[in-house]
Coordinates of C-alpha atoms in Angstrom, one line a residue:
Chain A
X1 CA -30.7 -23.9 -26.3
X2 CA -32.2 -21.0 -28.2
X3 CA -36.0 -19.9 -27.5
X4 CA -38.3 -17.1 -27.6
X5 CA -41.0 -17.1 -24.9
X6 CA -43.8 -15.0 -23.8
X7 CA -43.4 -16.6 -20.2
X8 CA -41.3 -15.1 -17.5
X9 CA -37.3 -16.3 -17.8
X10 CA -35.9 -18.1 -14.7
X11 CA -32.0 -17.8 -14.3
X12 CA -31.9 -21.7 -13.4
X13 CA -33.6 -22.3 -16.9
X14 CA -30.8 -20.8 -18.8
X15 CA -28.0 -22.0 -16.4
X16 CA -29.2 -25.5 -16.6
X17 CA -29.4 -25.6 -20.2
X18 CA -25.5 -25.1 -20.4
X19 CA -24.6 -27.4 -17.6
X20 CA -22.2 -29.9 -18.5
X21 CA -20.0 -32.3 -16.2
X22 CA -16.8 -31.0 -18.0
X23 CA -17.6 -27.4 -17.2
X24 CA -15.8 -25.4 -14.8
X25 CA -17.1 -21.9 -15.7
X26 CA -20.9 -21.2 -16.2
X27 CA -21.6 -17.5 -17.2
X28 CA -25.3 -16.1 -17.3
X29 CA -26.3 -12.6 -18.3
X30 CA -29.8 -11.4 -17.5
X31 CA -31.1 -8.2 -19.0
X32 CA -33.7 -6.6 -17.1
X33 CA -35.9 -3.8 -17.5
X34 CA -34.7 -0.8 -15.4
X35 CA -37.1 1.4 -13.6
X36 CA -35.3 4.8 -14.0
X37 CA -33.0 5.9 -17.2
X38 CA -32.0 9.5 -16.1
X39 CA -35.2 11.2 -15.3
X40 CA -37.5 8.8 -17.3
X41 CA -39.5 6.3 -15.2
X42 CA -40.5 3.2 -17.1
X43 CA -43.5 0.9 -16.5
X44 CA -42.6 -1.9 -19.0
X45 CA -40.9 -2.8 -22.2
X46 CA -43.0 -4.5 -24.9
X47 CA -41.3 -6.6 -27.1
X48 CA -42.2 -8.1 -30.9
X49 CA -39.9 -10.2 -33.2
X50 CA -39.9 -11.6 -36.6
X51 CA -39.9 -15.0 -35.3
X52 CA -38.4 -17.3 -38.0
X53 CA -35.8 -14.7 -38.7
X54 CA -35.1 -14.1 -34.9
X55 CA -34.7 -17.8 -34.3
X56 CA -32.5 -18.2 -37.4
X57 CA -30.2 -15.5 -36.1
X58 CA -30.0 -16.7 -32.6
X59 CA -29.1 -20.2 -33.9
X60 CA -26.3 -18.7 -35.9
X61 CA -24.9 -16.7 -32.9
X62 CA -25.2 -19.9 -30.9
X63 CA -23.1 -21.7 -33.7
X64 CA -20.6 -18.8 -34.2
X65 CA -19.8 -18.6 -30.4
X66 CA -19.3 -22.7 -30.3
X67 CA -17.0 -22.2 -33.2
X68 CA -14.9 -19.3 -32.0
X69 CA -14.4 -20.5 -28.4
X70 CA -14.2 -23.9 -26.7
X71 CA -17.6 -23.8 -24.9
X72 CA -19.5 -26.6 -23.8
X73 CA -23.0 -24.9 -24.1
X74 CA -24.8 -22.0 -25.3
X75 CA -28.3 -20.8 -24.5
X76 CA -30.2 -17.7 -25.8
X77 CA -33.6 -17.1 -24.2
X78 CA -35.6 -13.8 -25.4
X79 CA -38.8 -12.9 -23.9
X80 CA -41.6 -11.5 -26.1
X81 CA -44.7 -9.4 -25.0
X82 CA -44.7 -6.9 -21.8
X83 CA -41.9 -7.0 -19.5
X84 CA -42.5 -5.2 -16.3
X85 CA -39.6 -3.4 -14.2
X86 CA -37.3 -5.9 -12.8
X87 CA -38.1 -8.8 -15.0
X88 CA -35.9 -10.5 -17.5
X89 CA -36.1 -9.7 -21.1
X90 CA -33.0 -11.7 -22.5
X91 CA -30.8 -14.4 -20.8
X92 CA -27.7 -15.4 -22.4
X93 CA -25.7 -18.4 -20.8
X94 CA -22.6 -20.0 -21.6
X95 CA -20.2 -22.8 -20.2
X96 CA -16.6 -23.9 -20.8
X97 CA -13.9 -25.6 -19.1
X98 CA -12.1 -22.5 -18.0
X99 CA -13.5 -18.9 -17.3
X100 CA -11.6 -17.1 -19.9
X101 CA -13.8 -18.3 -23.3
X102 CA -17.1 -17.9 -21.1
X103 CA -16.2 -14.3 -20.1
X104 CA -15.4 -13.6 -23.7
X105 CA -18.2 -15.3 -25.5
X106 CA -20.8 -14.0 -22.7
X107 CA -20.2 -10.1 -23.9
X108 CA -19.8 -11.0 -27.5
X109 CA -23.3 -12.8 -27.6
X110 CA -25.3 -9.9 -26.1
X111 CA -23.4 -7.3 -28.2
X112 CA -23.9 -9.2 -31.5
X113 CA -27.8 -10.1 -30.4
X114 CA -28.4 -6.4 -30.0
X115 CA -27.1 -5.9 -33.7
X116 CA -28.4 -8.8 -35.5
X117 CA -31.8 -10.3 -34.1
X118 CA -34.7 -8.9 -35.3
X119 CA -36.5 -8.1 -32.1
X120 CA -38.1 -4.5 -31.2
X121 CA -39.1 -2.9 -28.0
X122 CA -41.3 -0.1 -27.1
X123 CA -40.8 1.7 -23.8
X124 CA -44.1 2.2 -21.9
X125 CA -43.7 5.1 -19.7
X126 CA -45.8 5.6 -16.2
X127 CA -48.3 7.9 -18.1
X128 CA -48.8 4.7 -20.6
X129 CA -47.0 6.6 -23.6
X130 CA -45.0 4.4 -25.7
X131 CA -41.9 4.8 -27.8
X132 CA -40.2 2.7 -30.2
X133 CA -36.7 2.1 -29.0
X134 CA -34.0 2.6 -31.5
X135 CA -30.2 3.5 -31.6
X136 CA -30.9 7.3 -31.0
X137 CA -33.2 6.4 -28.2
X138 CA -31.5 3.5 -26.2
X139 CA -34.2 3.0 -23.6
X140 CA -34.4 1.0 -20.2
X141 CA -32.2 -1.9 -20.9
X142 CA -28.7 -3.1 -20.6
Chain B
X1 CA -44.0 -11.9 -59.9
X2 CA -45.6 -11.5 -56.4
X3 CA -43.4 -10.7 -53.4
X4 CA -44.6 -11.1 -49.6
X5 CA -43.2 -8.3 -47.5
X6 CA -43.6 -8.5 -43.6
X7 CA -43.0 -5.4 -41.8
X8 CA -42.5 -4.5 -38.2
X9 CA -42.6 -2.2 -35.4
X10 CA -43.0 1.5 -36.6
X11 CA -43.4 0.7 -40.1
X12 CA -46.2 -1.9 -39.2
X13 CA -47.7 0.8 -36.9
X14 CA -47.8 3.5 -40.0
X15 CA -49.2 1.1 -42.7
X16 CA -51.6 -0.4 -40.2
X17 CA -50.7 -4.0 -41.1
X18 CA -48.2 -6.5 -41.0
X19 CA -48.2 -8.3 -44.4
X20 CA -48.2 -6.7 -48.0
X21 CA -48.0 -8.0 -51.5
X22 CA -45.9 -6.2 -53.9
X23 CA -45.9 -6.8 -57.9
X24 CA -42.4 -6.9 -59.4
X25 CA -41.4 -7.5 -63.0
X26 CA -38.7 -10.3 -62.8
X27 CA -35.9 -10.2 -62.7
X28 CA -35.9 -7.9 -59.8
X29 CA -33.6 -6.9 -56.7
X30 CA -34.1 -5.7 -53.4
X31 CA -33.5 -2.2 -54.8
X32 CA -36.5 -2.6 -57.1
X33 CA -38.5 -3.9 -54.1
X34 CA -37.7 -0.6 -52.2
X35 CA -38.5 1.6 -55.1
X36 CA -41.9 0.1 -55.4
X37 CA -42.6 -0.1 -51.7
X38 CA -42.1 3.6 -51.6
X39 CA -43.9 4.6 -54.6
X40 CA -47.1 2.7 -53.0
X41 CA -46.4 3.6 -49.5
X42 CA -44.8 7.1 -49.4
X43 CA -45.9 7.9 -46.0
X44 CA -43.0 5.2 -45.0
X45 CA -40.0 6.8 -46.6
X46 CA -38.2 8.4 -43.8
X47 CA -38.6 5.3 -41.7
X48 CA -37.3 3.1 -44.9
X49 CA -34.1 5.2 -44.8
X50 CA -33.2 3.2 -41.5
X51 CA -34.5 -0.3 -42.5
X52 CA -32.7 -3.1 -43.9
X53 CA -34.1 -5.8 -45.9
X54 CA -34.2 -9.5 -45.2
X55 CA -34.8 -12.0 -47.9
X56 CA -36.0 -15.5 -46.8
X57 CA -34.8 -14.5 -43.0
X58 CA -31.3 -13.5 -44.0
X59 CA -30.0 -9.8 -44.1
X60 CA -29.5 -8.8 -47.8
X61 CA -28.2 -5.8 -49.6
X62 CA -29.7 -3.9 -52.8
X63 CA -28.1 -6.3 -55.4
X64 CA -30.1 -9.3 -53.9
X65 CA -32.0 -11.1 -56.4
X66 CA -35.6 -11.8 -55.5
X67 CA -37.2 -15.1 -56.3
X68 CA -41.0 -15.8 -56.9
X69 CA -42.5 -16.5 -53.6
X70 CA -39.6 -15.4 -51.4
X71 CA -40.4 -13.8 -48.0
X72 CA -39.1 -10.1 -47.6
X73 CA -39.0 -8.7 -44.4
X74 CA -38.3 -4.7 -43.6
X75 CA -36.3 -4.6 -40.5
X76 CA -36.3 -1.4 -38.5
X77 CA -33.1 -0.7 -36.5
X78 CA -33.2 -3.8 -34.0
X79 CA -33.7 -3.0 -30.1
X80 CA -33.7 -6.6 -28.5
X81 CA -32.0 -7.7 -25.4
Chain C
X1 CA -24.1 -10.3 0.1
X2 CA -21.0 -12.2 1.1
X3 CA -21.1 -15.8 2.3
X4 CA -19.6 -19.0 3.0
X5 CA -21.7 -22.1 3.3
X6 CA -21.6 -25.9 3.3
X7 CA -24.9 -26.1 1.7
X8 CA -25.2 -26.2 -2.5
X9 CA -25.3 -23.0 -4.1
X10 CA -28.2 -22.2 -6.3
X11 CA -28.1 -19.8 -9.3
X12 CA -31.3 -18.1 -8.2
X13 CA -30.0 -17.1 -4.8
X14 CA -27.0 -15.2 -6.1
X15 CA -28.7 -13.4 -9.0
X16 CA -31.7 -12.6 -6.3
X17 CA -29.3 -10.9 -4.1
X18 CA -28.1 -8.3 -6.5
X19 CA -31.7 -7.7 -8.2
X20 CA -32.4 -4.0 -8.3
X21 CA -35.2 -2.0 -10.0
X22 CA -32.7 0.3 -11.8
X23 CA -30.5 -2.7 -13.0
X24 CA -30.8 -3.2 -16.6
X25 CA -27.7 -6.0 -16.6
X26 CA -27.2 -9.0 -14.3
X27 CA -24.1 -11.2 -14.5
X28 CA -23.9 -14.5 -12.8
X29 CA -20.6 -16.6 -12.6
X30 CA -20.7 -20.0 -11.3
X31 CA -17.6 -22.1 -11.0
X32 CA -18.4 -25.8 -11.0
X33 CA -16.3 -28.7 -10.2
X34 CA -15.2 -30.6 -13.6
X35 CA -14.9 -34.0 -14.3
X36 CA -12.3 -34.1 -16.6
X37 CA -8.8 -32.1 -16.5
X38 CA -7.0 -33.8 -19.4
X39 CA -6.8 -37.4 -18.6
X40 CA -7.3 -36.7 -14.9
X41 CA -10.8 -37.8 -13.6
X42 CA -12.0 -35.8 -10.5
X43 CA -14.7 -37.2 -8.1
X44 CA -14.9 -34.2 -6.1
X45 CA -13.3 -31.0 -4.7
X46 CA -12.9 -30.4 -0.8
X47 CA -12.6 -27.0 0.3
X48 CA -11.5 -25.5 3.6
X49 CA -10.9 -21.8 4.4
X50 CA -9.9 -19.4 7.3
X51 CA -13.4 -18.2 7.9
X52 CA -12.8 -14.7 9.5
X53 CA -10.3 -13.7 6.9
X54 CA -12.0 -15.1 4.0
X55 CA -15.2 -13.1 4.8
X56 CA -13.2 -10.2 5.3
X57 CA -11.4 -10.4 1.9
X58 CA -14.5 -11.2 0.3
X59 CA -16.2 -8.1 1.8
X60 CA -13.3 -5.9 0.7
X61 CA -13.7 -7.3 -2.9
X62 CA -17.3 -6.2 -2.8
X63 CA -16.5 -2.8 -1.4
X64 CA -13.5 -2.2 -4.1
X65 CA -15.7 -3.6 -6.9
X66 CA -18.7 -1.1 -5.7
X67 CA -16.0 1.7 -5.7
X68 CA -14.4 0.7 -9.2
X69 CA -17.6 0.5 -11.0
X70 CA -21.2 2.0 -10.9
X71 CA -22.7 -1.5 -9.7
X72 CA -26.0 -1.8 -8.1
X73 CA -25.3 -5.1 -6.2
X74 CA -22.2 -7.6 -5.7
X75 CA -22.9 -11.1 -4.1
X76 CA -20.1 -13.5 -3.5
X77 CA -21.0 -17.1 -2.2
X78 CA -18.2 -19.8 -1.7
X79 CA -19.1 -23.3 -0.9
X80 CA -16.9 -25.2 1.8
X81 CA -16.6 -29.0 2.3
X82 CA -17.1 -31.4 -0.4
X83 CA -18.2 -30.3 -3.8
X84 CA -19.2 -33.3 -6.3
X85 CA -18.7 -33.0 -9.9
X86 CA -21.2 -30.7 -11.9
X87 CA -21.9 -28.7 -8.4
X88 CA -20.9 -25.1 -7.7
X89 CA -18.2 -23.9 -5.5
X90 CA -18.3 -20.2 -6.2
X91 CA -20.9 -18.0 -7.3
X92 CA -20.4 -14.1 -8.1
X93 CA -23.2 -12.0 -9.4
X94 CA -23.2 -8.2 -10.0
X95 CA -25.8 -5.8 -11.5
X96 CA -25.5 -2.5 -12.9
X97 CA -27.7 -0.2 -15.1
X98 CA -25.8 -1.0 -18.3
X99 CA -23.9 -4.0 -19.1
X100 CA -20.4 -3.0 -19.3
X101 CA -19.6 -2.3 -15.7
X102 CA -21.2 -5.9 -15.0
X103 CA -18.9 -7.5 -17.5
X104 CA -15.8 -5.8 -16.3
X105 CA -16.6 -6.5 -12.5
X106 CA -17.6 -10.0 -12.8
X107 CA -14.1 -11.4 -14.1
X108 CA -12.3 -8.9 -12.1
X109 CA -14.0 -10.5 -8.9
X110 CA -13.3 -14.0 -9.7
X111 CA -9.7 -13.3 -10.7
X112 CA -9.2 -11.5 -7.3
X113 CA -10.9 -14.0 -5.2
X114 CA -8.8 -16.7 -6.4
X115 CA -5.6 -14.4 -5.7
X116 CA -6.4 -13.0 -2.2
X117 CA -9.2 -15.0 -0.4
X118 CA -7.8 -17.7 1.9
X119 CA -9.8 -20.9 0.7
X120 CA -7.8 -24.1 -0.3
X121 CA -9.2 -27.3 -2.0
X122 CA -8.0 -30.7 -2.3
X123 CA -8.9 -32.7 -5.5
X124 CA -10.3 -36.2 -4.8
X125 CA -9.8 -38.6 -7.9
X126 CA -11.7 -41.5 -8.6
X127 CA -9.5 -43.7 -6.7
X128 CA -10.1 -41.7 -3.6
X129 CA -6.5 -40.1 -3.7
X130 CA -6.4 -36.5 -2.5
X131 CA -4.0 -33.3 -3.7
X132 CA -3.9 -30.1 -2.5
X133 CA -4.4 -27.8 -5.4
X134 CA -2.1 -24.9 -6.0
X135 CA -0.8 -22.3 -8.5
X136 CA 1.5 -25.4 -10.1
X137 CA -1.1 -28.1 -10.0
X138 CA -4.3 -25.8 -10.8
X139 CA -7.0 -28.6 -10.6
X140 CA -10.9 -29.3 -11.8
X141 CA -12.1 -25.8 -11.4
X142 CA -12.7 -22.6 -13.8
Chain D
X1 CA 4.6 -12.7 24.5
X2 CA 2.5 -15.4 23.2
X3 CA 1.3 -15.5 19.7
X4 CA -1.5 -17.5 18.5
X5 CA -0.9 -19.0 15.3
X6 CA -3.3 -20.7 13.0
X7 CA -2.1 -23.1 10.1
X8 CA -4.1 -24.3 7.1
X9 CA -4.2 -26.9 4.1
X10 CA -1.0 -28.7 3.6
X11 CA 0.7 -27.0 6.8
X12 CA -2.1 -28.3 8.8
X13 CA -1.7 -31.9 7.7
X14 CA 2.1 -32.0 8.2
X15 CA 1.6 -30.4 11.7
X16 CA -1.2 -32.6 12.4
X17 CA -3.0 -29.7 14.1
X18 CA -4.5 -26.2 13.5
X19 CA -3.5 -23.9 16.2
X20 CA 0.0 -23.2 17.7
X21 CA 1.3 -20.9 20.3
X22 CA 4.6 -19.4 19.7
X23 CA 6.6 -17.3 22.4
X24 CA 8.4 -14.4 21.2
X25 CA 10.3 -11.7 22.7
X26 CA 8.6 -8.1 22.3
X27 CA 9.2 -6.2 20.2
X28 CA 8.9 -8.9 17.5
X29 CA 8.1 -8.8 13.7
X30 CA 6.6 -11.2 11.2
X31 CA 10.3 -12.0 10.3
X32 CA 10.7 -13.4 13.8
X33 CA 7.9 -15.2 14.1
X34 CA 8.9 -17.0 10.8
X35 CA 12.1 -18.0 12.2
X36 CA 10.7 -19.2 15.6
X37 CA 8.0 -21.3 13.7
X38 CA 10.8 -23.1 11.6
X39 CA 13.1 -23.5 14.4
X40 CA 10.4 -25.3 16.5
X41 CA 8.9 -27.2 13.3
X42 CA 11.7 -27.6 10.6
X43 CA 9.4 -29.9 8.9
X44 CA 7.4 -27.6 7.3
X45 CA 10.4 -25.3 5.9
X46 CA 9.8 -26.2 2.2
X47 CA 5.9 -25.4 2.7
X48 CA 6.7 -22.0 4.4
X49 CA 8.7 -21.0 1.7
X50 CA 5.3 -20.2 -0.4
X51 CA 3.2 -19.4 2.6
X52 CA 2.4 -15.7 3.2
X53 CA 1.5 -14.5 7.0
X54 CA -1.5 -12.8 8.0
X55 CA -1.9 -10.7 11.0
X56 CA -5.4 -10.2 12.4
X57 CA -7.1 -11.3 9.2
X58 CA -4.9 -8.9 7.1
X59 CA -2.0 -9.9 4.7
X60 CA 1.5 -8.7 6.2
X61 CA 5.1 -8.7 5.3
X62 CA 8.1 -9.4 7.2
X63 CA 8.4 -6.2 8.9
X64 CA 5.0 -6.0 10.1
X65 CA 5.1 -5.8 14.1
X66 CA 3.3 -8.2 16.2
X67 CA 1.2 -7.3 19.4
X68 CA 0.3 -9.7 22.4
X69 CA -2.7 -11.3 21.6
X70 CA -2.6 -11.0 17.7
X71 CA -4.0 -13.8 15.6
X72 CA -1.2 -14.8 13.0
X73 CA -2.2 -17.1 9.9
X74 CA 0.1 -19.4 7.7
X75 CA -1.7 -18.8 4.2
X76 CA -0.3 -21.4 1.7
X77 CA -1.2 -20.4 -1.8
X78 CA -4.7 -20.0 -2.1
X79 CA -7.0 -22.0 -4.4
X80 CA -10.5 -20.9 -3.8
X81 CA -12.9 -20.4 -6.7

């Protein structure tokens, strides 16, 4: 399952999407908005995307992971709009018969997603100032 | 030919809009589009140095050929997740 | 959180247990009963444990993981009794500021758990025959 | 001295019960307990080859010294998860 949503992401939603009767291993990664990054306090993150291309790139990551590993399911859900401290911006779930493919595919998917999926975030601090997050300014997420 | 360009994040903020139209002489490549874009909007020169260009929702390079009606995206460094 | 339970394990339960305002990364592993292992069809797994020692060993794994990595939370829940196909026998969740510690601690915890925590499972096949699972007969889980 | 022994999984099935009491002359080690256990219950000899012994819920080795009232576990290869 591939999804972009403005609604809060529930853990069950992503893990249910990869459930399979032949799965022994189910891995879920949730990226959440962190309150403190060093001495910087974040109020929320604000995400926007290039929707058609983001969905296309997420689908490609899904397909590539299914090809690279013997997975039974792959789910990528990205939230858009404002994500307050503690809430989930990204959920990646995978399932496989045994645990090694899941533990390899999970980090690969989130690493690749952060490299190729056209989503951008602004960090809003406690004073309400916003900054675009980029590689030299990595911000309040995982 | 007319090329539809969509811009995002900081580039969108500087330009004050999300969609532009750039007129190019065919045949034209992504490199030609970059040049035309900077000529028309020199205020995004610094930002463009860090942007990659997508053509019809796929990453491209400077030599990618543009076709009439294609959709070009100006993609700043992504920061999803 | 460390827990042994006869009740079904919910994903939210484990992920909520490691929620932290300074977490950017939250990782959940669920081990579920697999229906097919090669040409062997499993009906359910039946778990028993040495309760006091299992809790002690799980707490030690919790503490060791918190020491080895900069984690914000560690949760290990193991189910006991019968676990039908598709249901969760083990949930391991960890949270951290950035994702690397979570992706290292997650597999380490499940690997270690399978080595040191005194829990035993029997595999019940479709004919109702039961077999004790051991290293030479690894059974229908992750 | 009396040592309380708890057995699990296949060992429990073979013996038909979970708790045993083994009488040892102090001082005694885990190795002495193993020997006494096999003398009393030779039918678990094969299984015992693959078991480790816990003392008061911690893994031990053959040289670990047993104390009056301690709880010994006979731990077959674990298969949790």
